[in-house]
mmCIF file of C-alpha atoms in Angstrom:
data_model
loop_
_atom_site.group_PDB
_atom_site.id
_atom_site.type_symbol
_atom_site.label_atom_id
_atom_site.label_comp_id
_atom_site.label_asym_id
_atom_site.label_seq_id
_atom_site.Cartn_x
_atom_site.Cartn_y
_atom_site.Cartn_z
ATOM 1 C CA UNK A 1 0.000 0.000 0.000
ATOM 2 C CA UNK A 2 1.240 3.503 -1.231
ATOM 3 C CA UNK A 3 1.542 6.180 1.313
ATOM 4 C CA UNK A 4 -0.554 8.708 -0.258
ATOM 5 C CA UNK A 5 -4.295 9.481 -0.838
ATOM 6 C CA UNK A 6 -7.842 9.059 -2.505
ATOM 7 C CA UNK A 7 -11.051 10.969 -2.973
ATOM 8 C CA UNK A 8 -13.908 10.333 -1.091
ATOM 9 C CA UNK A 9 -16.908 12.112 0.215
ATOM 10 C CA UNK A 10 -16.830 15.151 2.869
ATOM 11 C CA UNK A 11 -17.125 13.444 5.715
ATOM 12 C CA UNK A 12 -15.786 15.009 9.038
ATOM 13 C CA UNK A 13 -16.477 12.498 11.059
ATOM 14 C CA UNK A 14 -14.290 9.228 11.879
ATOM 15 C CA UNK A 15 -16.999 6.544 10.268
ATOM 16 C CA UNK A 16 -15.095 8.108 6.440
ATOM 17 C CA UNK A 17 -11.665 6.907 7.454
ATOM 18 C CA UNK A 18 -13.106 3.143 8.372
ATOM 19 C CA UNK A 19 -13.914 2.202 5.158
ATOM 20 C CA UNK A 20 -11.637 -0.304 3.325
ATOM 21 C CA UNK A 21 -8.878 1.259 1.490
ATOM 22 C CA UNK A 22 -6.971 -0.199 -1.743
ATOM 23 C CA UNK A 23 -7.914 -3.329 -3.508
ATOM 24 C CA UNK A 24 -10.578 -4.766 -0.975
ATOM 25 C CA UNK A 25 -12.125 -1.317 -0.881
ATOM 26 C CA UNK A 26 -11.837 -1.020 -4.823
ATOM 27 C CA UNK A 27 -13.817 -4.485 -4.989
ATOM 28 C CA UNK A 28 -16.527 -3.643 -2.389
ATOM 29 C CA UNK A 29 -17.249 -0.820 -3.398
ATOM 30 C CA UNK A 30 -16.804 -0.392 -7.238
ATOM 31 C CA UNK A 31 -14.390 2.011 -9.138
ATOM 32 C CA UNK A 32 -16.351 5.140 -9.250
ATOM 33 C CA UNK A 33 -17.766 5.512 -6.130
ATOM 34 C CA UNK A 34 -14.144 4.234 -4.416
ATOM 35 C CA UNK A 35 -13.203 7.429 -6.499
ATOM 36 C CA UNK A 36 -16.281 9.320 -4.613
ATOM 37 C CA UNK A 37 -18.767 9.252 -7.279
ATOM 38 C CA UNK A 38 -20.472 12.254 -8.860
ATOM 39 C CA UNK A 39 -18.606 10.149 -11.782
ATOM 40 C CA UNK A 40 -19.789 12.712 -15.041
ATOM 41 C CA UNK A 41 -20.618 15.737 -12.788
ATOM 42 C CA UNK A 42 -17.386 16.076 -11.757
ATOM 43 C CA UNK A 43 -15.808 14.520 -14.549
ATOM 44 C CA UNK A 44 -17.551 17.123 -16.564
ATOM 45 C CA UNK A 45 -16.837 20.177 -14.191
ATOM 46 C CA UNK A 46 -13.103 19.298 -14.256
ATOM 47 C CA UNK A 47 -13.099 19.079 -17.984
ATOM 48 C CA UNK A 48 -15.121 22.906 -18.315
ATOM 49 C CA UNK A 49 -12.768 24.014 -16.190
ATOM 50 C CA UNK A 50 -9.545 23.243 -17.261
ATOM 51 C CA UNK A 51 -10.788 25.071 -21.290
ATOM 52 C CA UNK A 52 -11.778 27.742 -19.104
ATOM 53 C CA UNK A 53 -8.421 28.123 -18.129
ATOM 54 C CA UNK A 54 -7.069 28.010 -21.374
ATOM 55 C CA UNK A 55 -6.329 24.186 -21.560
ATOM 56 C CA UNK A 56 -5.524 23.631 -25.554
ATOM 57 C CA UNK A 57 -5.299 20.096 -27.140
ATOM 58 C CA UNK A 58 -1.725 20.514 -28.040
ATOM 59 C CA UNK A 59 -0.899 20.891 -24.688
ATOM 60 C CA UNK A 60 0.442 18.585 -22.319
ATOM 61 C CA UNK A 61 -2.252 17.361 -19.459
ATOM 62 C CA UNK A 62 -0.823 15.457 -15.934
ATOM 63 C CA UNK A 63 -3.789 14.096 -14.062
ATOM 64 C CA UNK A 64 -2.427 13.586 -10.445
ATOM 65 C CA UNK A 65 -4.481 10.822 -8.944
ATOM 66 C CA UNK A 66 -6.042 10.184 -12.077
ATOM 67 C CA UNK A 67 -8.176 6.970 -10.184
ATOM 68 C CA UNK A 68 -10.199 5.210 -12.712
ATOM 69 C CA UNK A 69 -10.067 8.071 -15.313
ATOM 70 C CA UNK A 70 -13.211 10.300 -14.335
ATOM 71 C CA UNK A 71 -11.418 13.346 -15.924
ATOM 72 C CA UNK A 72 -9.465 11.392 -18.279
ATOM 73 C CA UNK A 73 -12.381 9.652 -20.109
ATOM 74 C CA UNK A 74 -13.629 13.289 -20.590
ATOM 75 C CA UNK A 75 -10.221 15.005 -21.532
ATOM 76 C CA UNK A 76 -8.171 12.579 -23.576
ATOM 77 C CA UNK A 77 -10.518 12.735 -26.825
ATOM 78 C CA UNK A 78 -10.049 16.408 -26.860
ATOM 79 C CA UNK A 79 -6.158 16.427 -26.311
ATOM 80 C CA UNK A 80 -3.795 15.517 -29.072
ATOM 81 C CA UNK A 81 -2.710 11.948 -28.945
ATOM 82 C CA UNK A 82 -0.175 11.116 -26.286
ATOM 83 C CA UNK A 83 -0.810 14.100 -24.413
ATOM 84 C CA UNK A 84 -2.924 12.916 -21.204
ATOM 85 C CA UNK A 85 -0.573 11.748 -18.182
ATOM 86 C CA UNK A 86 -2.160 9.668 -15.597
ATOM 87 C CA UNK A 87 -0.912 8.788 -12.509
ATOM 88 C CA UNK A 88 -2.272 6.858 -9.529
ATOM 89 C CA UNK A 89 -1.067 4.766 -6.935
ATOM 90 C CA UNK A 90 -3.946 1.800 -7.602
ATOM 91 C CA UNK A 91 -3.445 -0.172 -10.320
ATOM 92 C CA UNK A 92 -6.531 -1.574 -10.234
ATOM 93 C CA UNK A 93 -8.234 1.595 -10.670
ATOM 94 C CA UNK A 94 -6.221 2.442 -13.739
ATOM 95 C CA UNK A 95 -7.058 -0.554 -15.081
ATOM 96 C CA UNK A 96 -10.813 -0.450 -14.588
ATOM 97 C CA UNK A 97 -10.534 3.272 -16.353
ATOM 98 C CA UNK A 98 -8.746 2.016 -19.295
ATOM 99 C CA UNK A 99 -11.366 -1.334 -19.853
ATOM 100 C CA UNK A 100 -14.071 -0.005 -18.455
ATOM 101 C CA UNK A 101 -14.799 3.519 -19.302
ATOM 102 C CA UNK A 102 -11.905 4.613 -21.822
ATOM 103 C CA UNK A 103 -12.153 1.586 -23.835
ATOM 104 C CA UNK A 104 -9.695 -0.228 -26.143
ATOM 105 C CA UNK A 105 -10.180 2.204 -29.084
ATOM 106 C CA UNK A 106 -9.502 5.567 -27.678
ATOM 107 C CA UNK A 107 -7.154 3.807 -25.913
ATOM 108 C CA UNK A 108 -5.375 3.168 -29.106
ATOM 109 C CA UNK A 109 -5.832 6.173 -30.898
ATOM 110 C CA UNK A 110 -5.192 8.486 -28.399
ATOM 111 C CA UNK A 111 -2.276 6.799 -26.501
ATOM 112 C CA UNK A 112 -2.426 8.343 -23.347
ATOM 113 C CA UNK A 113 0.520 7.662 -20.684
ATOM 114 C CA UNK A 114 -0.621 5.811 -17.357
ATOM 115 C CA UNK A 115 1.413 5.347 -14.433
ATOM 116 C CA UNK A 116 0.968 3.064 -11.229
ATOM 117 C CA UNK A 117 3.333 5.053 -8.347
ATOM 118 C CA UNK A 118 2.546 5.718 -4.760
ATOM 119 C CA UNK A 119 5.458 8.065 -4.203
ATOM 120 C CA UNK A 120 4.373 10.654 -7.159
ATOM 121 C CA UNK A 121 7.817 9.078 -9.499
ATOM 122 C CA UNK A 122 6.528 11.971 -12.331
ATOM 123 C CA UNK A 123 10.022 11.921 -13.764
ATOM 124 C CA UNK A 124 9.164 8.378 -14.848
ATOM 125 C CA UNK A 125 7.107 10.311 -17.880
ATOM 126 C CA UNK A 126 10.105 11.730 -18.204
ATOM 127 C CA UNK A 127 8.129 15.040 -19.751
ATOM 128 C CA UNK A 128 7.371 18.235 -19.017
ATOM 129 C CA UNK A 129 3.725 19.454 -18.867
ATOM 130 C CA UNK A 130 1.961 22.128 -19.884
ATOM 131 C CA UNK A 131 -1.244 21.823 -17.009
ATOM 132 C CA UNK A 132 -1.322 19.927 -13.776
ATOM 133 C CA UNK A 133 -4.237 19.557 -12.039
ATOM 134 C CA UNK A 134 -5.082 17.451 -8.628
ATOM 135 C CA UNK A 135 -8.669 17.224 -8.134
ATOM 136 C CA UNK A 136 -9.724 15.823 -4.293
ATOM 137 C CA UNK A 137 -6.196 14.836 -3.738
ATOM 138 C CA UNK A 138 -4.935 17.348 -1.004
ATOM 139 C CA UNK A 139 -8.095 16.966 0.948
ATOM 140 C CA UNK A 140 -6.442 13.322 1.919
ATOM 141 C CA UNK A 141 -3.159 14.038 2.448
ATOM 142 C CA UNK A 142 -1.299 15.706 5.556
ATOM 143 C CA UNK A 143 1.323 18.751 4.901
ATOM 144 C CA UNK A 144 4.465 15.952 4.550
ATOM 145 C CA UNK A 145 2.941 14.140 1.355
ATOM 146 C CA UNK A 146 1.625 17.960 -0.164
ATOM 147 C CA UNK A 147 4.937 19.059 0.096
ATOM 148 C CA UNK A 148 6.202 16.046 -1.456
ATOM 149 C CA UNK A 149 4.131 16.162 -4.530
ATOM 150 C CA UNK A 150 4.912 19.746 -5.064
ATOM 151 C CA UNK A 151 8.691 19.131 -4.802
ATOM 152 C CA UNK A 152 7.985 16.243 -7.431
ATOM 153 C CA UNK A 153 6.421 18.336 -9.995
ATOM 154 C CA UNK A 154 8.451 21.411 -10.077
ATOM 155 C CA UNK A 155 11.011 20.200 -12.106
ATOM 156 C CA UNK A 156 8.226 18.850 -14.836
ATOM 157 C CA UNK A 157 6.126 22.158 -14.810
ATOM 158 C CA UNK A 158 7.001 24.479 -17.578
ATOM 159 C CA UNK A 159 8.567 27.664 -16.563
ATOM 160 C CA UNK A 160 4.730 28.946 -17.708
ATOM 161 C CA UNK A 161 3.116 25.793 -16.634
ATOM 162 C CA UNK A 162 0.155 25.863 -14.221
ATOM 163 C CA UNK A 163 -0.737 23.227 -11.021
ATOM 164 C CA UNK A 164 -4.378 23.684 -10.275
ATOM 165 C CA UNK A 165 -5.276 21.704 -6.895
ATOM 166 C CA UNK A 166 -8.678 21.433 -4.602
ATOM 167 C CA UNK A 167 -8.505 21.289 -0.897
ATOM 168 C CA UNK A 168 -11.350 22.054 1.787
ATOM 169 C CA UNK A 169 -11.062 25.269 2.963
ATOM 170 C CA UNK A 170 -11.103 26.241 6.843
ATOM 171 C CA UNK A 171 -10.438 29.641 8.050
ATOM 172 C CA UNK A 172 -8.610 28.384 11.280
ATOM 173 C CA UNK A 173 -6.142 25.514 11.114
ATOM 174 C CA UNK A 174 -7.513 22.283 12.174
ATOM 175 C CA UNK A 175 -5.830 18.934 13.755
ATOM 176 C CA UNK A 176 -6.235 16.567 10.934
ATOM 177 C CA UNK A 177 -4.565 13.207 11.179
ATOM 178 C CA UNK A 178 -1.472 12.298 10.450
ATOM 179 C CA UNK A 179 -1.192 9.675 8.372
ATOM 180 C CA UNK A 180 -3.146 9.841 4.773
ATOM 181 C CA UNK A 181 -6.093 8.053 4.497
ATOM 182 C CA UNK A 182 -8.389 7.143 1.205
ATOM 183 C CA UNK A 183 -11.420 7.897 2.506
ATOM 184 C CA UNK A 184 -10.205 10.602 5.310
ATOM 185 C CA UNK A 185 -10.793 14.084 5.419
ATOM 186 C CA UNK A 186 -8.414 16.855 5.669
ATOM 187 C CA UNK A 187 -8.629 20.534 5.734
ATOM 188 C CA UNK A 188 -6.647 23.807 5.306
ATOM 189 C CA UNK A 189 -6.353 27.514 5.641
ATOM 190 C CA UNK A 190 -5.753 29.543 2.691
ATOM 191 C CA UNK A 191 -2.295 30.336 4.355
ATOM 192 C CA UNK A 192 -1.185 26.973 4.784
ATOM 193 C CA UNK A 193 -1.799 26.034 0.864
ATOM 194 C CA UNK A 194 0.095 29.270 0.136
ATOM 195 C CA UNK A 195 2.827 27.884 2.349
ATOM 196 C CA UNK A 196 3.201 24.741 0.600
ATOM 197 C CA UNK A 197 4.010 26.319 -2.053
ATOM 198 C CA UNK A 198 6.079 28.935 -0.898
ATOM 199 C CA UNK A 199 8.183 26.009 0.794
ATOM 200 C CA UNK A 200 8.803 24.338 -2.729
ATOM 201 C CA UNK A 201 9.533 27.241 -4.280
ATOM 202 C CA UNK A 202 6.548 28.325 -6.199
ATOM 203 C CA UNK A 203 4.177 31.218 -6.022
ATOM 204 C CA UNK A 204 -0.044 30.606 -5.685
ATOM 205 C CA UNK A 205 -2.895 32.739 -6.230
ATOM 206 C CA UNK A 206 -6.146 31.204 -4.841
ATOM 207 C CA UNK A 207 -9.606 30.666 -7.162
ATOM 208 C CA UNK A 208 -11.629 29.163 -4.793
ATOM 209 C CA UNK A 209 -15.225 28.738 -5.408
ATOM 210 C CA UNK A 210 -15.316 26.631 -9.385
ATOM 211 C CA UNK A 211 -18.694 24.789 -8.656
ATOM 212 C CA UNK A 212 -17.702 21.722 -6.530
ATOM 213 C CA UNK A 213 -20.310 19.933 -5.231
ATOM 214 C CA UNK A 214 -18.888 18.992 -2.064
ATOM 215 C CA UNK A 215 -17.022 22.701 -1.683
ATOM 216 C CA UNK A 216 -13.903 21.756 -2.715
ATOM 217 C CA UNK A 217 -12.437 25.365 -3.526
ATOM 218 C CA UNK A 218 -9.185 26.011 -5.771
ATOM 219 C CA UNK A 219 -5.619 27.552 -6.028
ATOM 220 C CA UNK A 220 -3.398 27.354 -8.576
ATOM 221 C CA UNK A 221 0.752 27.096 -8.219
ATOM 222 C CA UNK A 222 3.084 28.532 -10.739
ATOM 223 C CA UNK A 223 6.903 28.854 -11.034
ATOM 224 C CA UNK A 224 8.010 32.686 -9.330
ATOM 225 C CA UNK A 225 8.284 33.774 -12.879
ATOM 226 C CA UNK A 226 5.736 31.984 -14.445
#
């Protein structure tokens, strides 16, 4: 079992962080909903959002705990072929996403690049990208593992590149666990997510509000110069 996250429903209380996480959780519970369901609503918001922002298909996407592909099943037709990166620490919801929703012919025409990691191994695509975006990823990880994935990515962002993440916003800093959980729920001040990125060297200017239906808001990470 990787040491890092998944997205489940807001749920404050300690009943979220007893459910099965991984494979037997995968199995009992089926790939979207282990993935927190909403499967086109927020497949679809993700997908507006990202054009919004100026997401072209001749860019180059990374999906950061990409699950079973709710964004990518939406995203990869429209991008030009071998531009999606996915990366997730369950295999076996990558490989649900690919046989399941994706299918074997988009999956041939559009070629797009899956990885299996737990410790966020980006330079394994070897590539740098255009647009990162981690959708219900931070809200399950504790500051270590945000850090970590920031550190990651820097070196793959392009010196315009843009790293758009969700996270549960509170305005005073809460005691949330320690160790990452699937199906847990974490939360952050505004001034914590701007000193994640501070610490890892880049800048962030906060969205928020993009139409989440559980209130996840948004920020967005760039390089200093960027």
């Amino acid at each position: 079992m990787g040491w890092w996250w998944r997205r489940g429903n807001r749920m404050a209380d300690a009943t979220s962080s007893d459910k099965a996480q991984g494979p037997e959780g995968i199995t009992q519970i089926g790939h979207r909903d282990y993935v927190g369901g909403k499967w086109d609503e927020i497949g679809d918001l993700q997908f507006s959002f990202l054009k919004q922002q100026g997401l072209r298909p001749e860019q180059v996407l990374l999906d950061i705990a990409c699950g079973s592909l709710r964004l990518g099943v939406k995203v990869i037709p429209y991008l030009q072929p071998g531009h999606y990166l996915g990366m997730d620490k369950e295999q076996q919801l990558l490989d649900a996403g690919i046989h399941q929703e994706l299918g074997e012919t988009l999956l041939a025409s559009q070629r797009p690049r899956l990885l299996c990691s737990a410790d966020f191994a980006f330079e394994q695509f070897a590539t740098p990208v255009d647009a990162a975006i981690a959708q219900s990823l931070f809200t399950h990880l504790p500051p270590p593992l945000i850090g970590c994935c920031l550190e990651k990515l820097r070196p793959w962002l392009k010196p315009d590149g843009r790293f758009f993440a969700t996270f549960f916003e509170v305005e005073q800093q809460r005691d949330n666990p320690s160790d990452p959980h699937d199906h847990g729920y974490f939360a952050y001040t505004r001034e914590q997510m701007q000193t994640f990125g501070s610490d890892q060297g880049y800048r962030m200017d906060y969205i928020g509000g993009w139409g989440h239906p559980r209130d996840q808001v948004m920020v967005v990470y760039r390089h200093p110069d960027g």
